[in-house]
């Protein structure tokens, strides 16, 4: 295989970042000012993709379970929350600075030799001693900047769920075991924010906290590991790019009794995508202690037995899932004789449920009423499907543009459409084309989406 062939077809972070910008998935934040590190803006295709990933997770975790309720808690919470949760004390990374080049490193990310010799891996300059660096963003609320006005941007969505757990039991008459799901922004003052949207200071999480009776926690922990693995399989993710990683004693968060990460094989290697944690009664116990409120569950079906529930948490990064889905979908393939025009195509093989655009409607020509007919078809479909309309350029080029945006279906309107009411339905993955009567388009799309199997 030639070097060129070997290079093509592989998702690299450079290719993903460049495609994301070119096609309007993700832009650097405040780019005109040189960019803001750790923050990214989601463009027209990116917000659609992110919304669909969030929608798939929400459906899986709430609609498909009768005992999981949704929540959208505020980002700003009472500062005592973060003392109770242990984040003020424990949510730290070990940090060293280079005295010469002023670079900042996470001490656990530089080699032991460099750390022992206090030598900067970039310039060889002298490193400072390691110190603890709290990752929470701190600000002040109200007009006075004193200790009483300290406010944090939440570093995880989970705490908003814990402080509302009693409200939800009461409002929704929940009985243990039950869950609360939430999608929302979280903020961390990360020391290292490279690799595009993988680790950022502002990101989104999709978390579900499952409240169980102590003693049943290990069983539920295994059950949630099973369900979260099956979820990615259902999404059509390449399963050989996923694996489990159990946290060793030195990796466990301050609240966890046991934790497993689902890791994905990103272009830069195996990295965490989602965590499943057994948080025990740590969080609710601490909130009881710090707030003075009774956080016990009263089991009315069992002689009013009282206990603080254990919590099994499934915690996935939404924005990290966007990166995973982009990497997983990315493909390049030779589609014509080498050296001929457009011999390679870049294609994003999104599952149709996740694709930002489901169907693109393309009139072969703008004239002779074909554009009007295509617009008419678009109007018919757009209530049920995300559609795009493109009438400019050669049809082959337009197909390639849609391939690169990950659009699974193209509908081409030509002269025959005017005569017999059929259109061409082109499939992104196989590039096959079939003629379909216009009246059957909506049901055919539905059937294709339901039966979708990734071929490559
Ligand atoms: N509530 C538990 C919790 O927050 P975590 O392992 O720190 O656990 C959970 O984070 C998930 O959130 C990670 O698996 C990852 O997908 C995502 N995540 C964490 N920090 C992130 C960051 N700085 N940027 C993007 N995603 C992040």
XYZ file of C-alpha atoms and ligand atoms in Angstrom:
483
model
C 0.000 0.000 0.000
C 1.410 3.389 -0.960
C 2.025 6.030 1.709
C -0.739 8.131 0.187
C -3.220 5.234 0.357
C -2.219 4.479 3.915
C -2.622 8.113 4.913
C -5.984 8.455 3.277
C -8.866 6.813 5.057
C -7.560 7.498 8.533
C -9.128 10.023 10.836
C -6.430 12.267 12.276
C -7.177 15.090 14.656
C -5.949 17.575 12.020
C -8.358 16.220 9.416
C -11.295 16.173 11.818
C -10.582 19.708 13.039
C -10.212 21.018 9.522
C -13.373 19.297 8.241
C -15.273 20.523 11.301
C -14.344 24.102 10.525
C -14.745 23.853 6.738
C -18.233 22.380 6.951
C -19.498 24.388 9.911
C -19.500 21.759 12.645
C -17.184 23.480 15.139
C -15.339 26.810 15.153
C -12.722 28.094 17.527
C -14.255 30.451 20.077
C -13.544 34.166 19.446
C -11.326 33.285 16.498
C -11.033 36.889 15.278
C -9.209 37.717 18.534
C -6.806 34.815 18.173
C -9.135 32.299 19.791
C -10.032 31.397 23.348
C -8.412 28.129 24.378
C -10.668 25.533 25.949
C -13.827 26.929 24.329
C -15.467 26.091 20.984
C -18.524 27.243 19.046
C -20.883 24.782 17.385
C -21.842 25.837 13.869
C -24.966 24.959 11.873
C -24.087 21.282 11.327
C -22.423 20.946 14.741
C -25.407 22.114 16.745
C -27.653 19.709 14.810
C -25.258 16.830 15.481
C -24.911 17.747 19.155
C -28.688 18.054 19.550
C -29.225 14.652 17.929
C -26.650 12.980 20.174
C -28.265 14.618 23.190
C -31.699 13.549 21.890
C -30.610 9.925 21.439
C -29.216 9.858 24.992
C -32.311 11.555 26.432
C -34.614 9.098 24.705
C -32.540 6.145 25.874
C -32.294 7.331 29.474
C -35.745 8.827 30.060
C -38.345 7.787 27.501
C -37.285 4.142 27.450
C -37.370 3.869 31.258
C -40.521 4.498 33.282
C -38.509 5.154 36.450
C -36.071 7.803 35.223
C -37.124 11.469 35.359
C -35.485 14.459 33.698
C -34.109 17.609 35.285
C -32.466 20.861 34.221
C -30.811 22.373 37.286
C -29.089 25.775 37.420
C -25.377 26.076 36.702
C -24.932 28.418 39.670
C -25.475 26.632 42.964
C -25.087 27.575 46.603
C -21.315 27.497 47.328
C -21.858 25.105 50.256
C -22.812 22.523 47.594
C -19.194 22.314 46.533
C -17.884 22.092 50.064
C -20.291 19.228 50.718
C -19.453 17.473 47.460
C -15.747 17.587 48.288
C -14.868 19.620 45.193
C -13.473 22.605 47.112
C -11.040 20.316 48.891
C -10.383 17.522 46.421
C -11.116 18.598 42.851
C -7.524 19.381 42.043
C -4.854 18.498 39.520
C -1.141 18.462 40.377
C 0.485 21.366 38.563
C 4.000 22.524 37.721
C 5.149 25.682 35.925
C 8.310 26.259 33.938
C 10.169 29.243 35.381
C 11.808 29.915 32.027
C 9.210 29.487 29.253
C 6.192 29.890 31.608
C 4.504 26.748 30.210
C 2.143 25.009 32.603
C 1.880 21.222 32.870
C -0.123 18.638 34.726
C 2.546 16.937 36.808
C 1.050 13.500 36.095
C 1.400 14.091 32.364
C 5.142 14.670 32.220
C 7.750 11.930 32.469
C 8.992 10.778 35.859
C 12.566 11.660 34.845
C 11.620 15.252 33.970
C 9.602 15.594 37.140
C 12.389 14.218 39.321
C 14.970 16.485 37.620
C 12.496 19.418 37.657
C 13.234 19.843 33.962
C 10.758 21.434 31.552
C 9.899 18.965 28.747
C 9.569 21.882 26.277
C 12.611 24.084 26.907
C 14.700 22.303 29.557
C 14.157 25.185 32.008
C 13.587 24.700 35.729
C 10.159 23.530 36.934
C 8.461 24.748 40.114
C 7.485 22.337 42.910
C 4.254 20.457 42.289
C 1.240 22.151 43.782
C -2.473 21.432 43.897
C -4.585 23.405 41.468
C -8.369 23.502 41.945
C -10.199 23.066 38.647
C -13.348 24.945 39.601
C -13.980 28.360 38.076
C -14.609 30.787 40.875
C -16.373 34.132 40.626
C -18.384 36.537 42.763
C -22.115 37.079 42.758
C -23.698 40.374 43.670
C -21.998 43.763 44.004
C -19.506 42.905 46.779
C -16.359 40.912 46.083
C -15.884 39.268 49.470
C -15.753 35.680 50.682
C -19.510 35.688 51.236
C -20.099 36.344 47.548
C -18.054 33.444 46.139
C -19.835 31.443 43.470
C -18.575 28.534 41.357
C -19.436 27.446 37.855
C -20.472 23.828 38.348
C -17.738 21.327 37.439
C -20.271 18.483 37.038
C -24.035 18.400 36.553
C -24.461 15.634 39.147
C -24.790 17.874 42.209
C -27.854 19.634 40.783
C -29.505 16.218 40.774
C -28.539 15.306 44.338
C -29.854 18.524 45.859
C -33.165 17.979 44.010
C -33.574 14.290 44.748
C -36.203 14.790 47.448
C -38.131 17.294 45.303
C -38.373 14.721 42.538
C -39.438 11.928 44.865
C -42.232 14.172 46.082
C -43.328 15.690 42.777
C -43.142 12.458 40.786
C -43.847 9.896 43.496
C -40.641 8.038 42.648
C -39.793 4.786 44.397
C -36.366 3.300 44.738
C -34.775 2.193 42.483
C -35.188 5.256 40.282
C -33.051 7.637 38.265
C -32.729 11.323 37.418
C -31.187 12.364 34.101
C -29.750 15.702 33.113
C -27.890 17.263 30.203
C -26.078 20.522 30.749
C -22.970 22.623 30.772
C -20.080 22.060 33.137
C -16.883 24.071 33.532
C -13.360 23.108 34.529
C -10.231 25.209 34.491
C -8.319 22.467 32.668
C -4.565 22.851 32.521
C -4.232 20.973 29.243
C -6.878 21.616 26.594
C -5.365 20.217 23.415
C -7.009 17.700 21.072
C -9.791 19.923 19.762
C -13.050 19.458 21.708
C -11.803 16.433 23.681
C -10.932 18.292 26.885
C -12.247 21.822 27.176
C -12.931 24.327 29.916
C -16.577 24.690 28.928
C -18.297 21.442 27.945
C -21.538 19.546 28.264
C -22.323 16.424 30.203
C -25.117 13.856 29.979
C -25.454 12.378 33.446
C -27.872 9.979 35.033
C -27.902 9.274 38.756
C -29.619 6.040 39.794
C -30.742 5.821 43.437
C -30.670 2.308 44.868
C -30.971 0.495 48.176
C -27.579 -0.075 49.838
C -26.544 -3.655 49.255
C -28.052 -3.709 45.758
C -25.506 -1.193 44.445
C -23.074 -3.691 42.931
C -25.847 -5.407 41.025
C -27.096 -2.075 39.645
C -23.549 -0.990 38.870
C -23.135 -4.049 36.634
C -26.554 -3.527 35.084
C -25.738 0.076 34.146
C -22.408 -0.956 32.716
C -24.293 -3.429 30.539
C -26.869 -0.844 29.424
C -24.336 1.857 28.605
C -22.274 -0.538 26.506
C -25.412 -1.695 24.639
C -26.327 1.952 23.993
C -23.193 2.621 21.947
C -23.772 -0.590 20.024
C -27.294 0.601 19.187
C -25.876 3.940 17.973
C -23.813 1.998 15.443
C -20.422 2.927 16.929
C -17.524 0.669 15.837
C -17.438 -1.673 18.799
C -13.803 -2.648 18.269
C -12.987 1.000 19.066
C -14.571 0.767 22.525
C -13.200 -0.914 25.637
C -13.606 -0.890 29.396
C -11.072 0.514 31.786
C -11.483 -0.085 35.510
C -10.110 2.672 37.737
C -7.192 1.622 39.907
C -7.053 2.794 43.534
C -4.933 5.798 42.471
C -7.482 6.894 39.841
C -10.721 6.638 41.833
C -12.457 9.972 42.458
C -12.913 10.972 46.091
C -16.555 9.797 46.023
C -16.173 6.479 44.215
C -16.168 2.916 45.529
C -15.746 1.469 42.040
C -15.549 3.051 38.587
C -15.245 1.905 35.015
C -14.634 4.106 32.001
C -15.825 3.326 28.525
C -12.829 4.315 26.450
C -12.847 5.076 22.727
C -9.921 4.714 20.370
C -9.549 8.391 19.357
C -6.861 9.361 16.803
C -4.557 10.221 19.743
C -5.171 6.842 21.431
C -7.555 5.205 23.912
C -9.270 7.882 25.996
C -12.223 8.108 28.381
C -15.615 8.693 26.775
C -17.946 7.971 29.668
C -17.685 6.848 33.272
C -19.908 4.527 35.284
C -19.369 5.160 38.992
C -20.546 3.663 42.233
C -20.733 6.851 44.348
C -22.149 5.030 47.388
C -24.058 7.247 49.861
C -21.182 9.732 49.864
C -22.928 12.651 48.133
C -26.322 12.431 49.834
C -24.636 11.781 53.183
C -22.476 14.861 52.794
C -25.415 17.034 51.697
C -27.341 15.852 54.777
C -24.365 16.804 56.936
C -23.743 20.210 55.333
C -27.373 21.315 54.869
C -28.764 19.836 58.062
C -31.633 18.366 56.010
C -32.746 14.767 56.215
C -31.692 13.103 52.966
C -32.981 9.652 53.895
C -35.390 7.770 51.715
C -38.485 6.446 53.472
C -39.550 3.113 52.029
C -43.324 3.164 52.500
C -43.663 -0.315 51.015
C -41.307 -1.711 53.605
C -42.437 -0.579 57.078
C -41.129 2.940 56.473
C -37.563 1.680 56.433
C -35.171 4.645 56.222
C -31.815 4.802 54.545
C -29.579 7.047 52.482
C -29.625 5.576 48.987
C -26.501 4.555 47.145
C -25.969 6.190 43.777
C -24.860 4.594 40.537
C -23.847 7.302 38.109
C -23.473 7.131 34.347
C -21.589 10.216 33.213
C -20.887 10.899 29.549
C -19.445 13.991 27.928
C -21.852 15.296 25.293
C -19.230 17.381 23.534
C -16.758 14.498 23.849
C -19.419 12.263 22.274
C -19.609 14.730 19.370
C -15.875 14.250 18.812
C -16.208 10.481 19.130
C -19.076 10.346 16.619
C -17.115 12.562 14.182
C -14.027 10.324 14.449
C -16.081 7.158 14.262
C -17.992 8.329 11.184
C -14.962 9.678 9.332
C -13.903 7.749 6.247
C -12.094 8.355 3.005
C -12.429 6.014 0.073
C -11.316 5.714 -3.492
C -14.389 5.978 -5.659
C -12.951 6.392 -9.147
C -9.843 5.379 -11.049
C -6.749 6.759 -9.365
C -5.641 10.034 -10.849
C -9.044 10.869 -12.332
C -11.061 13.832 -11.108
C -12.598 13.289 -7.679
C -11.031 9.854 -7.284
C -11.328 10.068 -3.476
C -14.218 11.099 -1.346
C -14.426 12.038 2.302
C -17.568 10.706 3.885
C -19.026 10.903 7.365
C -20.920 7.676 7.933
C -23.249 8.974 10.636
C -26.131 6.812 11.739
C -29.180 8.466 10.068
C -30.647 9.127 13.522
C -27.612 11.298 14.306
C -26.878 12.884 10.921
C -27.377 16.684 10.999
C -29.201 16.505 7.649
C -31.242 13.410 6.865
C -32.065 14.122 3.240
C -30.765 16.622 0.701
C -33.029 17.520 -2.192
C -31.144 18.305 -5.369
C -32.718 19.417 -8.641
C -30.605 18.245 -11.571
C -31.133 21.656 -13.203
C -32.436 24.949 -11.865
C -34.570 25.473 -14.946
C -37.605 23.818 -16.573
C -39.526 23.652 -13.297
C -37.120 21.165 -11.651
C -36.140 23.613 -8.873
C -39.807 24.266 -8.059
C -40.554 20.563 -7.994
C -37.563 19.911 -5.698
C -38.639 22.722 -3.339
C -42.095 21.245 -3.261
C -40.689 17.843 -2.243
C -38.562 19.493 0.403
C -41.593 21.200 1.908
C -43.355 17.870 2.056
C -40.492 16.193 3.914
C -39.251 18.937 6.203
C -41.894 18.444 8.856
C -40.552 14.959 9.581
C -36.934 15.147 8.454
C -34.014 17.557 8.611
C -33.540 18.517 4.981
C -31.149 20.536 2.898
C -31.625 21.984 -0.563
C -28.756 22.496 -2.982
C -29.076 23.525 -6.594
C -25.601 24.828 -7.354
C -22.838 23.015 -9.203
C -22.469 19.674 -10.935
C -24.523 16.899 -9.377
C -21.400 14.813 -8.581
C -19.909 17.711 -6.634
C -23.161 18.187 -4.759
C -23.189 14.511 -3.757
C -19.635 14.869 -2.441
C -20.600 17.922 -0.412
C -23.419 15.968 1.177
C -21.127 12.953 1.785
C -18.753 15.216 3.661
C -21.617 16.572 5.782
C -22.715 12.997 6.495
C -26.144 13.258 4.804
C -27.345 9.657 4.431
C -29.850 10.260 1.609
C -29.896 12.473 -1.470
C -33.047 12.918 -3.489
C -32.439 14.030 -7.041
C -35.184 15.539 -9.134
C -34.706 15.209 -12.918
C -36.690 15.400 -16.120
C -38.114 11.924 -15.622
C -39.523 13.133 -12.281
C -41.722 15.554 -14.190
C -42.950 12.794 -16.454
C -43.583 9.860 -14.156
C -43.443 11.341 -10.632
C -40.370 9.326 -9.571
C -37.135 10.670 -8.085
C -33.657 9.224 -7.561
C -32.823 8.189 -4.029
C -29.056 7.986 -3.529
C -27.513 6.241 -0.538
C -24.450 7.877 0.984
C -22.684 4.708 2.100
C -23.020 2.508 -0.983
C -23.548 5.398 -3.457
C -26.265 3.224 -4.992
C -29.232 4.907 -6.575
C -32.814 3.694 -6.920
C -35.911 5.299 -8.406
C -38.732 5.851 -5.976
C -42.219 7.249 -6.611
C -42.436 10.622 -4.921
C -45.522 9.562 -2.987
C -43.506 6.800 -1.311
C -40.493 8.921 -0.360
C -41.404 9.657 3.258
C -42.244 6.038 4.084
C -39.174 4.763 2.237
C -36.923 7.083 4.255
C -38.541 5.889 7.468
C -37.953 2.281 6.495
C -34.322 2.924 5.475
C -33.588 4.719 8.756
C -35.142 1.982 10.873
C -33.285 -0.774 9.063
C -29.977 1.108 8.757
C -26.849 -1.034 9.046
C -23.439 0.486 8.658
C -21.597 -1.228 5.812
C -18.089 0.049 6.509
N -20.075 13.458 37.615
C -18.927 12.660 37.386
C -17.958 13.296 36.510
O -18.063 14.463 36.196
P -15.797 12.843 35.129
O -15.121 11.540 34.805
O -14.990 13.925 35.706
O -16.998 12.448 36.094
C -17.483 12.593 33.166
O -16.519 13.380 33.824
C -17.385 12.757 31.678
O -17.448 14.144 31.330
C -16.064 12.252 31.077
O -16.126 10.882 30.788
C -15.960 13.084 29.818
O -16.701 12.495 28.768
C -16.622 14.392 30.213
N -15.615 15.407 30.559
C -14.989 15.574 31.743
N -14.147 16.619 31.699
C -14.239 17.131 30.469
C -13.618 18.236 29.806
N -12.768 19.026 30.420
N -13.954 18.476 28.504
C -14.849 17.695 27.858
N -15.473 16.643 28.449
C -15.172 16.365 29.729
